[in-house]
Every structure is written in C-alpha cells, then in structure tokens.
Amino acid sequence: MRLVIMGPPGAGKGTQAQVVAVELGVPHISTGDIFRANVDRGTPLGEEAQRYMSAGEYVPDSITNAMVRDRLSQEDCTPGFLLDGYPRTLEQVNELDMMLLADEHRIDRVIELTVDTDAVVARLLKRAEEQGRSDDTAEVIRRRLEVYFDQTAPLTAVYTQRGLLVRVDGMGAVPDVTGRILAAVTA
Ligand code: AP5
Ligand code: MG
C-alpha cells in the first residue's frame, strides 16, 4: 500500500499517519520530521532546511526530492509507505511519479484531511504552548497556511483526475478521524 496524506498545517497528518502506518504495516515518512531531525542533529541539510522552515516557506524541491528519493530506496519501503507532507508541489508530484515508475509502482491512494482553518490555527497555537515547535508562532502559522493553499491545495485536482483522491473529514476526535481514514483506505 503506497499512500499519501495531505492537508493544511495542523490538519492532523502526523497524528493520523503514525497510527494508520502501524495499522497498515508500512513506514510513516514525514518530510517535516526528517527535516526537524536534521535540524536537531545540526547536519548541513538541517541548516539549509531551517532557513525556510522558520519562515514557513517550502524547502526547495531539489533538496526535498533528493531526500525522499533516498528514503524511499531503503528496504523497509518495499512493501509500501505512508507519505506525510510530500508531495507538496507539482514538481514533487512529478518527481515522485518518476521514483515509483522505476520499479513499476504507483500511488494507491491520496487522503486529503479537510479541516476548519480557525480550528487548525487554534490546534497549532496550543501545540506551541505545549511543545514549542519553532514554526508554531501566529505569524509563521499564517504563512504556512498561505503557502499550503497557494502551492499544495491545487495538487488535489491532479490526484482527483487520476481517481486517487479521497477527502476525509479531519474534524472531531482523533480516533474517529483514524476510523474514517482506515475506512477510506480499505474501501
Ligand atoms: P510539516 O512538519 O509537514 O508541517 P505542517 O504541514 O505545517 O503540518 P504540521 O506538522 O504542523 O501539522 P499536521 O497536519 O502534521 O498535524 P499534527 O498531527 O501535527 O512541515 C514543516 C516544514 O517543513 C514546512 O513548513 C516546510 O518548510 C518543510 N517541509 C516539509 N515537507 C516539505 C515538502 N514536501 N516540501 C518542501 N518543504 C517541506 O497535529 C497538529 C496539532 O493538532 C497537534 O498538537 C495535535 O496533537 C493536534 N491534533 C491533531 N488531531 C487533532 C484532532 N482531531 N483534534 C484536536 N487536536 C488534534
Ligand atoms: Mg506534521
């Protein structure tokens, strides 16, 4: 099962992907988490990525694509994977297609978590208090949402056209949302 989970910042991609990936027995691959791990370790990739992340901008496609290509080539991805936060641009969609095509693979389904914008801002501001993620400030959250609606939301049309997109209501209790996703994936 090769899955993608999309949705604006705070939609619950990471929260849900963690559980869904275990249910499906595939690795959860979050580009945001990989970037943050590199920032924490102070790697050159982390230093480069941090410049964009702290402003709420996307890390350049060339960097992001190379990182994902490397990750997907690892053995645990052979049975499938759950991509969280990738692809986010048309160039990333095309690059992902190329990566998979080499092994005659393709994406099986794309889940779009739909949420209320005011509610996700509130979720992220709450997380800022609890965890202090450096891009969870009011200003950067606003920018992340803008970038999402500008650059990533249009990609749903691409996956709709391919018959792969399933919209899932991301509001409500976490387990309820998980149930909806699993129903959508196994349908
Ligand atoms: P990334 O880490 O992907 O951040 P994001 O898209 O802004 O999304 P979040 O991780 O903030 O939200 P989420 O949807 O995962 O929700 P979560 O489960 O955490 O990317 C960060 C940055 O990295 C980007 O800005 C960019 O710079 C760079 N980057 C990453 N991928 C890239 C790419 N492909 N190309 C270029 N650059 C890239 O939940 C949020 C909060 O809500 C949590 O506190 C959670 O506990 C809570 N919550 C979750 N579900 C519920 C619920 N049902 N009810 C109540 N609260 C809930
Ligand atoms: Mg996340």
PDB file of N, CA, C and O and ligand atoms in Angstrom, residues 6-17 30-33 35-36 49 52-61 64-65 67-68 84-89 92 113 119-120 122-124 126-128 130-131 133 135-136 140 144-145 147-148 170-175 177, ligand 1:
ATOM      1  N   MET A   6      -2.489  14.233   2.795  1.00  0.00           N
ATOM      2  CA  MET A   6      -2.346  15.676   2.559  1.00  0.00           C
ATOM      3  C   MET A   6      -3.266  16.448   3.494  1.00  0.00           C
ATOM      4  O   MET A   6      -4.183  15.891   4.073  1.00  0.00           O
ATOM      5  N   GLY A   7      -3.050  17.733   3.545  1.00  0.00           N
ATOM      6  CA  GLY A   7      -3.910  18.591   4.355  1.00  0.00           C
ATOM      7  C   GLY A   7      -3.105  19.746   4.890  1.00  0.00           C
ATOM      8  O   GLY A   7      -1.880  19.659   4.987  1.00  0.00           O
ATOM      9  N   PRO A   8      -3.767  20.839   5.248  1.00  0.00           N
ATOM     10  CA  PRO A   8      -3.052  22.023   5.713  1.00  0.00           C
ATOM     11  C   PRO A   8      -2.297  21.784   7.017  1.00  0.00           C
ATOM     12  O   PRO A   8      -2.531  20.783   7.693  1.00  0.00           O
ATOM     13  N   PRO A   9      -1.401  22.688   7.366  1.00  0.00           N
ATOM     14  CA  PRO A   9      -0.721  22.616   8.652  1.00  0.00           C
ATOM     15  C   PRO A   9      -1.746  22.449   9.776  1.00  0.00           C
ATOM     16  O   PRO A   9      -2.761  23.138   9.777  1.00  0.00           O
ATOM     17  N   GLY A  10      -1.490  21.495  10.664  1.00  0.00           N
ATOM     18  CA  GLY A  10      -2.395  21.300  11.793  1.00  0.00           C
ATOM     19  C   GLY A  10      -3.591  20.422  11.483  1.00  0.00           C
ATOM     20  O   GLY A  10      -4.440  20.188  12.350  1.00  0.00           O
ATOM     21  N   ALA A  11      -3.665  19.898  10.271  1.00  0.00           N
ATOM     22  CA  ALA A  11      -4.820  19.072   9.892  1.00  0.00           C
ATOM     23  C   ALA A  11      -4.835  17.740  10.643  1.00  0.00           C
ATOM     24  O   ALA A  11      -5.863  17.078  10.714  1.00  0.00           O
ATOM     25  N   GLY A  12      -3.659  17.353  11.167  1.00  0.00           N
ATOM     26  CA  GLY A  12      -3.574  16.068  11.860  1.00  0.00           C
ATOM     27  C   GLY A  12      -2.874  14.997  11.027  1.00  0.00           C
ATOM     28  O   GLY A  12      -2.988  13.812  11.318  1.00  0.00           O
ATOM     29  N   LYS A  13      -2.102  15.421  10.037  1.00  0.00           N
ATOM     30  CA  LYS A  13      -1.402  14.465   9.177  1.00  0.00           C
ATOM     31  C   LYS A  13      -0.501  13.546  10.008  1.00  0.00           C
ATOM     32  O   LYS A  13      -0.563  12.328   9.886  1.00  0.00           O
ATOM     33  N   GLY A  14       0.348  14.157  10.818  1.00  0.00           N
ATOM     34  CA  GLY A  14       1.302  13.379  11.611  1.00  0.00           C
ATOM     35  C   GLY A  14       0.613  12.500  12.639  1.00  0.00           C
ATOM     36  O   GLY A  14       0.943  11.319  12.785  1.00  0.00           O
ATOM     37  N   THR A  15      -0.351  13.071  13.340  1.00  0.00           N
ATOM     38  CA  THR A  15      -1.099  12.330  14.370  1.00  0.00           C
ATOM     39  C   THR A  15      -1.737  11.091  13.758  1.00  0.00           C
ATOM     40  O   THR A  15      -1.646   9.987  14.305  1.00  0.00           O
ATOM     41  N   GLN A  16      -2.375  11.265  12.630  1.00  0.00           N
ATOM     42  CA  GLN A  16      -3.084  10.155  11.994  1.00  0.00           C
ATOM     43  C   GLN A  16      -2.120   9.190  11.310  1.00  0.00           C
ATOM     44  O   GLN A  16      -2.303   7.970  11.399  1.00  0.00           O
ATOM     45  N   ALA A  17      -1.119   9.726  10.650  1.00  0.00           N
ATOM     46  CA  ALA A  17      -0.200   8.870   9.878  1.00  0.00           C
ATOM     47  C   ALA A  17       0.498   7.863  10.786  1.00  0.00           C
ATOM     48  O   ALA A  17       0.706   6.710  10.400  1.00  0.00           O
ATOM     49  N   SER A  30       7.544  11.284   7.152  1.00  0.00           N
ATOM     50  CA  SER A  30       7.163  12.696   7.217  1.00  0.00           C
ATOM     51  C   SER A  30       8.373  13.537   6.844  1.00  0.00           C
ATOM     52  O   SER A  30       9.395  13.503   7.535  1.00  0.00           O
ATOM     53  N   THR A  31       8.271  14.286   5.744  1.00  0.00           N
ATOM     54  CA  THR A  31       9.402  15.129   5.341  1.00  0.00           C
ATOM     55  C   THR A  31       9.690  16.176   6.417  1.00  0.00           C
ATOM     56  O   THR A  31      10.851  16.474   6.703  1.00  0.00           O
ATOM     57  N   GLY A  32       8.638  16.702   7.050  1.00  0.00           N
ATOM     58  CA  GLY A  32       8.840  17.679   8.127  1.00  0.00           C
ATOM     59  C   GLY A  32       9.639  17.068   9.275  1.00  0.00           C
ATOM     60  O   GLY A  32      10.572  17.690   9.794  1.00  0.00           O
ATOM     61  N   ASP A  33       9.287  15.832   9.661  1.00  0.00           N
ATOM     62  CA  ASP A  33      10.006  15.160  10.758  1.00  0.00           C
ATOM     63  C   ASP A  33      11.470  14.921  10.375  1.00  0.00           C
ATOM     64  O   ASP A  33      12.371  15.071  11.208  1.00  0.00           O
ATOM     65  N   PHE A  35      13.275  16.658   8.240  1.00  0.00           N
ATOM     66  CA  PHE A  35      13.970  17.953   8.310  1.00  0.00           C
ATOM     67  C   PHE A  35      14.266  18.337   9.756  1.00  0.00           C
ATOM     68  O   PHE A  35      15.388  18.739  10.077  1.00  0.00           O
ATOM     69  N   ARG A  36      13.263  18.194  10.642  1.00  0.00           N
ATOM     70  CA  ARG A  36      13.474  18.580  12.050  1.00  0.00           C
ATOM     71  C   ARG A  36      14.558  17.726  12.705  1.00  0.00           C
ATOM     72  O   ARG A  36      15.359  18.234  13.489  1.00  0.00           O
ATOM     73  N   ALA A  49      17.664  23.565   5.560  1.00  0.00           N
ATOM     74  CA  ALA A  49      16.199  23.476   5.676  1.00  0.00           C
ATOM     75  C   ALA A  49      15.649  24.486   6.672  1.00  0.00           C
ATOM     76  O   ALA A  49      14.599  25.093   6.451  1.00  0.00           O
ATOM     77  N   TYR A  52      14.328  27.931   5.650  1.00  0.00           N
ATOM     78  CA  TYR A  52      12.994  28.006   5.037  1.00  0.00           C
ATOM     79  C   TYR A  52      11.908  27.700   6.063  1.00  0.00           C
ATOM     80  O   TYR A  52      10.885  28.377   6.115  1.00  0.00           O
ATOM     81  N   MET A  53      12.142  26.663   6.869  1.00  0.00           N
ATOM     82  CA  MET A  53      11.107  26.220   7.816  1.00  0.00           C
ATOM     83  C   MET A  53      10.756  27.310   8.816  1.00  0.00           C
ATOM     84  O   MET A  53       9.588  27.500   9.140  1.00  0.00           O
ATOM     85  N   SER A  54      11.751  28.019   9.278  1.00  0.00           N
ATOM     86  CA  SER A  54      11.482  29.020  10.316  1.00  0.00           C
ATOM     87  C   SER A  54      10.651  30.177   9.768  1.00  0.00           C
ATOM     88  O   SER A  54      10.009  30.893  10.515  1.00  0.00           O
ATOM     89  N   ALA A  55      10.650  30.328   8.431  1.00  0.00           N
ATOM     90  CA  ALA A  55       9.843  31.388   7.813  1.00  0.00           C
ATOM     91  C   ALA A  55       8.511  30.845   7.307  1.00  0.00           C
ATOM     92  O   ALA A  55       7.683  31.617   6.803  1.00  0.00           O
ATOM     93  N   GLY A  56       8.311  29.538   7.397  1.00  0.00           N
ATOM     94  CA  GLY A  56       7.063  28.944   6.906  1.00  0.00           C
ATOM     95  C   GLY A  56       7.053  28.732   5.413  1.00  0.00           C
ATOM     96  O   GLY A  56       6.010  28.475   4.818  1.00  0.00           O
ATOM     97  N   GLU A  57       8.237  28.808   4.791  1.00  0.00           N
ATOM     98  CA  GLU A  57       8.340  28.608   3.338  1.00  0.00           C
ATOM     99  C   GLU A  57       8.724  27.158   3.065  1.00  0.00           C
ATOM    100  O   GLU A  57       9.286  26.480   3.922  1.00  0.00           O
ATOM    101  N   TYR A  58       8.485  26.699   1.835  1.00  0.00           N
ATOM    102  CA  TYR A  58       8.882  25.346   1.484  1.00  0.00           C
ATOM    103  C   TYR A  58      10.385  25.278   1.230  1.00  0.00           C
ATOM    104  O   TYR A  58      10.973  26.180   0.637  1.00  0.00           O
ATOM    105  N   VAL A  59      10.955  24.172   1.666  1.00  0.00           N
ATOM    106  CA  VAL A  59      12.347  23.868   1.340  1.00  0.00           C
ATOM    107  C   VAL A  59      12.388  23.605  -0.177  1.00  0.00           C
ATOM    108  O   VAL A  59      11.450  23.010  -0.720  1.00  0.00           O
ATOM    109  N   PRO A  60      13.426  24.050  -0.883  1.00  0.00           N
ATOM    110  CA  PRO A  60      13.449  23.880  -2.337  1.00  0.00           C
ATOM    111  C   PRO A  60      13.245  22.423  -2.777  1.00  0.00           C
ATOM    112  O   PRO A  60      13.707  21.495  -2.112  1.00  0.00           O
ATOM    113  N   ASP A  61      12.562  22.270  -3.900  1.00  0.00           N
ATOM    114  CA  ASP A  61      12.234  20.941  -4.419  1.00  0.00           C
ATOM    115  C   ASP A  61      13.462  20.062  -4.585  1.00  0.00           C
ATOM    116  O   ASP A  61      13.410  18.866  -4.304  1.00  0.00           O
ATOM    117  N   THR A  64      14.379  18.604  -1.219  1.00  0.00           N
ATOM    118  CA  THR A  64      13.329  17.730  -0.690  1.00  0.00           C
ATOM    119  C   THR A  64      13.229  16.445  -1.513  1.00  0.00           C
ATOM    120  O   THR A  64      13.152  15.343  -0.959  1.00  0.00           O
ATOM    121  N   ASN A  65      13.257  16.572  -2.825  1.00  0.00           N
ATOM    122  CA  ASN A  65      13.137  15.393  -3.685  1.00  0.00           C
ATOM    123  C   ASN A  65      14.292  14.420  -3.473  1.00  0.00           C
ATOM    124  O   ASN A  65      14.075  13.201  -3.411  1.00  0.00           O
ATOM    125  N   MET A  67      16.032  14.004  -0.823  1.00  0.00           N
ATOM    126  CA  MET A  67      15.876  13.383   0.499  1.00  0.00           C
ATOM    127  C   MET A  67      14.836  12.255   0.445  1.00  0.00           C
ATOM    128  O   MET A  67      15.052  11.173   1.002  1.00  0.00           O
ATOM    129  N   VAL A  68      13.732  12.504  -0.233  1.00  0.00           N
ATOM    130  CA  VAL A  68      12.675  11.488  -0.322  1.00  0.00           C
ATOM    131  C   VAL A  68      13.135  10.312  -1.182  1.00  0.00           C
ATOM    132  O   VAL A  68      12.886   9.148  -0.852  1.00  0.00           O
ATOM    133  N   ASP A  84       3.732  11.578   4.465  1.00  0.00           N
ATOM    134  CA  ASP A  84       3.044  12.651   5.210  1.00  0.00           C
ATOM    135  C   ASP A  84       3.760  13.971   4.887  1.00  0.00           C
ATOM    136  O   ASP A  84       4.911  14.155   5.252  1.00  0.00           O
ATOM    137  N   GLY A  85       3.066  14.839   4.161  1.00  0.00           N
ATOM    138  CA  GLY A  85       3.656  16.150   3.862  1.00  0.00           C
ATOM    139  C   GLY A  85       4.513  16.160   2.601  1.00  0.00           C
ATOM    140  O   GLY A  85       5.300  17.086   2.407  1.00  0.00           O
ATOM    141  N   TYR A  86       4.366  15.170   1.776  1.00  0.00           N
ATOM    142  CA  TYR A  86       5.057  15.073   0.491  1.00  0.00           C
ATOM    143  C   TYR A  86       4.191  14.239  -0.416  1.00  0.00           C
ATOM    144  O   TYR A  86       3.705  13.209   0.035  1.00  0.00           O
ATOM    145  N   PRO A  87       3.973  14.611  -1.661  1.00  0.00           N
ATOM    146  CA  PRO A  87       4.454  15.808  -2.352  1.00  0.00           C
ATOM    147  C   PRO A  87       3.626  17.057  -2.001  1.00  0.00           C
ATOM    148  O   PRO A  87       2.466  16.961  -1.642  1.00  0.00           O
ATOM    149  N   ARG A  88       4.272  18.223  -2.136  1.00  0.00           N
ATOM    150  CA  ARG A  88       3.626  19.498  -1.824  1.00  0.00           C
ATOM    151  C   ARG A  88       3.656  20.477  -2.984  1.00  0.00           C
ATOM    152  O   ARG A  88       3.091  21.563  -2.870  1.00  0.00           O
ATOM    153  N   THR A  89       4.367  20.137  -4.044  1.00  0.00           N
ATOM    154  CA  THR A  89       4.410  20.992  -5.241  1.00  0.00           C
ATOM    155  C   THR A  89       4.231  20.085  -6.454  1.00  0.00           C
ATOM    156  O   THR A  89       4.437  18.870  -6.357  1.00  0.00           O
ATOM    157  N   GLN A  92       7.215  18.106  -7.161  1.00  0.00           N
ATOM    158  CA  GLN A  92       7.361  16.942  -6.282  1.00  0.00           C
ATOM    159  C   GLN A  92       6.441  15.807  -6.731  1.00  0.00           C
ATOM    160  O   GLN A  92       6.817  14.630  -6.659  1.00  0.00           O
ATOM    161  N   LEU A 113      -7.070  15.402   4.281  1.00  0.00           N
ATOM    162  CA  LEU A 113      -7.779  15.725   5.525  1.00  0.00           C
ATOM    163  C   LEU A 113      -8.347  17.128   5.403  1.00  0.00           C
ATOM    164  O   LEU A 113      -7.594  18.092   5.199  1.00  0.00           O
ATOM    165  N   ALA A 119      -9.925  26.320  13.392  1.00  0.00           N
ATOM    166  CA  ALA A 119      -9.649  25.233  14.335  1.00  0.00           C
ATOM    167  C   ALA A 119      -8.189  24.790  14.251  1.00  0.00           C
ATOM    168  O   ALA A 119      -7.565  24.528  15.290  1.00  0.00           O
ATOM    169  N   VAL A 120      -7.633  24.735  13.041  1.00  0.00           N
ATOM    170  CA  VAL A 120      -6.239  24.282  12.966  1.00  0.00           C
ATOM    171  C   VAL A 120      -5.285  25.334  13.516  1.00  0.00           C
ATOM    172  O   VAL A 120      -4.275  24.991  14.132  1.00  0.00           O
ATOM    173  N   ALA A 122      -5.941  27.210  16.009  1.00  0.00           N
ATOM    174  CA  ALA A 122      -6.036  27.003  17.463  1.00  0.00           C
ATOM    175  C   ALA A 122      -5.226  25.785  17.894  1.00  0.00           C
ATOM    176  O   ALA A 122      -4.516  25.827  18.907  1.00  0.00           O
ATOM    177  N   ARG A 123      -5.284  24.692  17.108  1.00  0.00           N
ATOM    178  CA  ARG A 123      -4.504  23.486  17.443  1.00  0.00           C
ATOM    179  C   ARG A 123      -3.015  23.802  17.483  1.00  0.00           C
ATOM    180  O   ARG A 123      -2.291  23.352  18.382  1.00  0.00           O
ATOM    181  N   LEU A 124      -2.552  24.552  16.497  1.00  0.00           N
ATOM    182  CA  LEU A 124      -1.106  24.813  16.407  1.00  0.00           C
ATOM    183  C   LEU A 124      -0.640  25.771  17.494  1.00  0.00           C
ATOM    184  O   LEU A 124       0.462  25.624  18.026  1.00  0.00           O
ATOM    185  N   LYS A 126      -1.950  25.932  20.395  1.00  0.00           N
ATOM    186  CA  LYS A 126      -1.936  25.109  21.609  1.00  0.00           C
ATOM    187  C   LYS A 126      -0.657  24.262  21.637  1.00  0.00           C
ATOM    188  O   LYS A 126      -0.001  24.128  22.676  1.00  0.00           O
ATOM    189  N   ARG A 127      -0.297  23.698  20.487  1.00  0.00           N
ATOM    190  CA  ARG A 127       0.930  22.903  20.430  1.00  0.00           C
ATOM    191  C   ARG A 127       2.146  23.771  20.738  1.00  0.00           C
ATOM    192  O   ARG A 127       3.107  23.313  21.353  1.00  0.00           O
ATOM    193  N   ALA A 128       2.100  25.029  20.300  1.00  0.00           N
ATOM    194  CA  ALA A 128       3.206  25.948  20.581  1.00  0.00           C
ATOM    195  C   ALA A 128       3.428  26.059  22.088  1.00  0.00           C
ATOM    196  O   ALA A 128       4.566  26.044  22.562  1.00  0.00           O
ATOM    197  N   GLU A 130       2.553  23.809  24.316  1.00  0.00           N
ATOM    198  CA  GLU A 130       2.925  22.517  24.901  1.00  0.00           C
ATOM    199  C   GLU A 130       4.325  22.073  24.496  1.00  0.00           C
ATOM    200  O   GLU A 130       5.055  21.503  25.289  1.00  0.00           O
ATOM    201  N   GLN A 131       4.678  22.301  23.210  1.00  0.00           N
ATOM    202  CA  GLN A 131       5.923  21.710  22.698  1.00  0.00           C
ATOM    203  C   GLN A 131       6.935  22.727  22.198  1.00  0.00           C
ATOM    204  O   GLN A 131       8.100  22.400  22.026  1.00  0.00           O
ATOM    205  N   ARG A 133       7.281  24.093  19.163  1.00  0.00           N
ATOM    206  CA  ARG A 133       7.862  23.916  17.816  1.00  0.00           C
ATOM    207  C   ARG A 133       8.077  25.306  17.223  1.00  0.00           C
ATOM    208  O   ARG A 133       7.182  26.141  17.238  1.00  0.00           O
ATOM    209  N   ASP A 135       8.198  26.789  14.448  1.00  0.00           N
ATOM    210  CA  ASP A 135       7.381  27.426  13.404  1.00  0.00           C
ATOM    211  C   ASP A 135       5.906  27.536  13.800  1.00  0.00           C
ATOM    212  O   ASP A 135       5.076  27.872  12.969  1.00  0.00           O
ATOM    213  N   ASP A 136       5.581  27.270  15.053  1.00  0.00           N
ATOM    214  CA  ASP A 136       4.199  27.414  15.534  1.00  0.00           C
ATOM    215  C   ASP A 136       3.960  28.782  16.177  1.00  0.00           C
ATOM    216  O   ASP A 136       3.396  28.877  17.272  1.00  0.00           O
ATOM    217  N   VAL A 140       4.084  32.766  11.609  1.00  0.00           N
ATOM    218  CA  VAL A 140       4.564  31.694  10.720  1.00  0.00           C
ATOM    219  C   VAL A 140       3.431  30.721  10.381  1.00  0.00           C
ATOM    220  O   VAL A 140       3.359  30.211   9.261  1.00  0.00           O
ATOM    221  N   ARG A 144       2.437  29.579   6.690  1.00  0.00           N
ATOM    222  CA  ARG A 144       2.362  28.159   6.303  1.00  0.00           C
ATOM    223  C   ARG A 144       1.017  27.847   5.648  1.00  0.00           C
ATOM    224  O   ARG A 144       0.948  27.098   4.678  1.00  0.00           O
ATOM    225  N   LEU A 145      -0.046  28.422   6.207  1.00  0.00           N
ATOM    226  CA  LEU A 145      -1.379  28.199   5.618  1.00  0.00           C
ATOM    227  C   LEU A 145      -1.464  28.813   4.220  1.00  0.00           C
ATOM    228  O   LEU A 145      -1.975  28.187   3.284  1.00  0.00           O
ATOM    229  N   VAL A 147       0.977  29.395   2.107  1.00  0.00           N
ATOM    230  CA  VAL A 147       1.796  28.598   1.180  1.00  0.00           C
ATOM    231  C   VAL A 147       1.064  27.307   0.813  1.00  0.00           C
ATOM    232  O   VAL A 147       1.050  26.888  -0.339  1.00  0.00           O
ATOM    233  N   TYR A 148       0.414  26.703   1.806  1.00  0.00           N
ATOM    234  CA  TYR A 148      -0.331  25.468   1.540  1.00  0.00           C
ATOM    235  C   TYR A 148      -1.434  25.731   0.521  1.00  0.00           C
ATOM    236  O   TYR A 148      -1.561  25.003  -0.473  1.00  0.00           O
ATOM    237  N   GLY A 170     -11.409  15.811   8.775  1.00  0.00           N
ATOM    238  CA  GLY A 170     -10.375  15.761   9.804  1.00  0.00           C
ATOM    239  C   GLY A 170     -10.786  16.401  11.122  1.00  0.00           C
ATOM    240  O   GLY A 170      -9.954  16.529  12.025  1.00  0.00           O
ATOM    241  N   MET A 171     -12.046  16.794  11.229  1.00  0.00           N
ATOM    242  CA  MET A 171     -12.523  17.400  12.474  1.00  0.00           C
ATOM    243  C   MET A 171     -13.107  16.313  13.379  1.00  0.00           C
ATOM    244  O   MET A 171     -13.566  15.290  12.905  1.00  0.00           O
ATOM    245  N   GLY A 172     -13.075  16.580  14.679  1.00  0.00           N
ATOM    246  CA  GLY A 172     -13.614  15.618  15.642  1.00  0.00           C
ATOM    247  C   GLY A 172     -12.490  14.933  16.389  1.00  0.00           C
ATOM    248  O   GLY A 172     -11.326  15.332  16.290  1.00  0.00           O
ATOM    249  N   ALA A 173     -12.841  13.894  17.141  1.00  0.00           N
ATOM    250  CA  ALA A 173     -11.855  13.208  17.984  1.00  0.00           C
ATOM    251  C   ALA A 173     -10.871  12.420  17.122  1.00  0.00           C
ATOM    252  O   ALA A 173     -11.242  11.914  16.058  1.00  0.00           O
ATOM    253  N   VAL A 174      -9.628  12.340  17.592  1.00  0.00           N
ATOM    254  CA  VAL A 174      -8.560  11.671  16.840  1.00  0.00           C
ATOM    255  C   VAL A 174      -8.953  10.248  16.405  1.00  0.00           C
ATOM    256  O   VAL A 174      -8.807   9.908  15.225  1.00  0.00           O
ATOM    257  N   PRO A 175      -9.472   9.394  17.317  1.00  0.00           N
ATOM    258  CA  PRO A 175      -9.807   8.027  16.882  1.00  0.00           C
ATOM    259  C   PRO A 175     -10.920   7.991  15.835  1.00  0.00           C
ATOM    260  O   PRO A 175     -10.936   7.091  14.987  1.00  0.00           O
ATOM    261  N   VAL A 177     -11.360  10.216  13.479  1.00  0.00           N
ATOM    262  CA  VAL A 177     -10.728  10.557  12.203  1.00  0.00           C
ATOM    263  C   VAL A 177      -9.950   9.337  11.682  1.00  0.00           C
ATOM    264  O   VAL A 177     -10.019   8.997  10.500  1.00  0.00           O
TER     265      VAL A 177
HETATM  266  P1  AP5 B   1       5.447  19.697   8.418  1.00  0.00           P
HETATM  267  O1  AP5 B   1       6.167  19.152   9.571  1.00  0.00           O
HETATM  268  O2  AP5 B   1       4.857  18.775   7.458  1.00  0.00           O
HETATM  269  O3  AP5 B   1       4.376  20.724   8.992  1.00  0.00           O
HETATM  270  P2  AP5 B   1       2.935  21.177   8.546  1.00  0.00           P
HETATM  271  O4  AP5 B   1       2.473  20.747   7.209  1.00  0.00           O
HETATM  272  O5  AP5 B   1       2.891  22.635   8.810  1.00  0.00           O
HETATM  273  O6  AP5 B   1       1.988  20.376   9.442  1.00  0.00           O
HETATM  274  P3  AP5 B   1       2.058  20.063  10.992  1.00  0.00           P
HETATM  275  O7  AP5 B   1       3.065  19.001  11.213  1.00  0.00           O
HETATM  276  O8  AP5 B   1       2.148  21.306  11.765  1.00  0.00           O
HETATM  277  O9  AP5 B   1       0.581  19.513  11.174  1.00  0.00           O
HETATM  278  P4  AP5 B   1      -0.019  18.070  10.916  1.00  0.00           P
HETATM  279  O10 AP5 B   1      -1.016  18.127   9.819  1.00  0.00           O
HETATM  280  O11 AP5 B   1       1.030  17.016  10.847  1.00  0.00           O
HETATM  281  O12 AP5 B   1      -0.853  17.918  12.239  1.00  0.00           O
HETATM  282  P5  AP5 B   1      -0.427  17.229  13.632  1.00  0.00           P
HETATM  283  O13 AP5 B   1      -0.806  15.797  13.596  1.00  0.00           O
HETATM  284  O14 AP5 B   1       0.942  17.588  13.975  1.00  0.00           O
HETATM  285  O15 AP5 B   1       6.414  20.694   7.623  1.00  0.00           O
HETATM  286  C1  AP5 B   1       7.158  21.666   8.325  1.00  0.00           C
HETATM  287  C2  AP5 B   1       8.006  22.460   7.352  1.00  0.00           C
HETATM  288  O16 AP5 B   1       8.945  21.589   6.726  1.00  0.00           O
HETATM  289  C3  AP5 B   1       7.258  23.123   6.193  1.00  0.00           C
HETATM  290  O17 AP5 B   1       6.717  24.363   6.573  1.00  0.00           O
HETATM  291  C4  AP5 B   1       8.383  23.244   5.169  1.00  0.00           C
HETATM  292  O18 AP5 B   1       9.230  24.306   5.488  1.00  0.00           O
HETATM  293  C5  AP5 B   1       9.153  21.950   5.374  1.00  0.00           C
HETATM  294  N1  AP5 B   1       8.639  20.877   4.526  1.00  0.00           N
HETATM  295  C6  AP5 B   1       8.046  19.718   4.921  1.00  0.00           C
HETATM  296  N2  AP5 B   1       7.698  18.961   3.870  1.00  0.00           N
HETATM  297  C7  AP5 B   1       8.076  19.660   2.759  1.00  0.00           C
HETATM  298  C8  AP5 B   1       7.961  19.414   1.360  1.00  0.00           C
HETATM  299  N3  AP5 B   1       7.382  18.285   0.889  1.00  0.00           N
HETATM  300  N4  AP5 B   1       8.452  20.360   0.527  1.00  0.00           N
HETATM  301  C9  AP5 B   1       9.036  21.474   0.976  1.00  0.00           C
HETATM  302  N5  AP5 B   1       9.164  21.784   2.291  1.00  0.00           N
HETATM  303  C10 AP5 B   1       8.676  20.872   3.171  1.00  0.00           C
HETATM  304  O19 AP5 B   1      -1.466  17.972  14.589  1.00  0.00           O
HETATM  305  C11 AP5 B   1      -1.303  19.333  14.913  1.00  0.00           C
HETATM  306  C12 AP5 B   1      -1.751  19.560  16.368  1.00  0.00           C
HETATM  307  O20 AP5 B   1      -3.143  19.294  16.470  1.00  0.00           O
HETATM  308  C13 AP5 B   1      -1.057  18.620  17.363  1.00  0.00           C
HETATM  309  O21 AP5 B   1      -0.831  19.304  18.553  1.00  0.00           O
HETATM  310  C14 AP5 B   1      -2.090  17.503  17.559  1.00  0.00           C
HETATM  311  O22 AP5 B   1      -1.982  16.912  18.828  1.00  0.00           O
HETATM  312  C15 AP5 B   1      -3.388  18.250  17.385  1.00  0.00           C
HETATM  313  N6  AP5 B   1      -4.444  17.437  16.796  1.00  0.00           N
HETATM  314  C16 AP5 B   1      -4.326  16.500  15.802  1.00  0.00           C
HETATM  315  N7  AP5 B   1      -5.514  15.957  15.501  1.00  0.00           N
HETATM  316  C17 AP5 B   1      -6.425  16.551  16.305  1.00  0.00           C
HETATM  317  C18 AP5 B   1      -7.844  16.393  16.479  1.00  0.00           C
HETATM  318  N8  AP5 B   1      -8.565  15.534  15.730  1.00  0.00           N
HETATM  319  N9  AP5 B   1      -8.452  17.194  17.388  1.00  0.00           N
HETATM  320  C19 AP5 B   1      -7.738  18.063  18.146  1.00  0.00           C
HETATM  321  N10 AP5 B   1      -6.399  18.251  18.055  1.00  0.00           N
HETATM  322  C20 AP5 B   1      -5.747  17.491  17.143  1.00  0.00           C
END
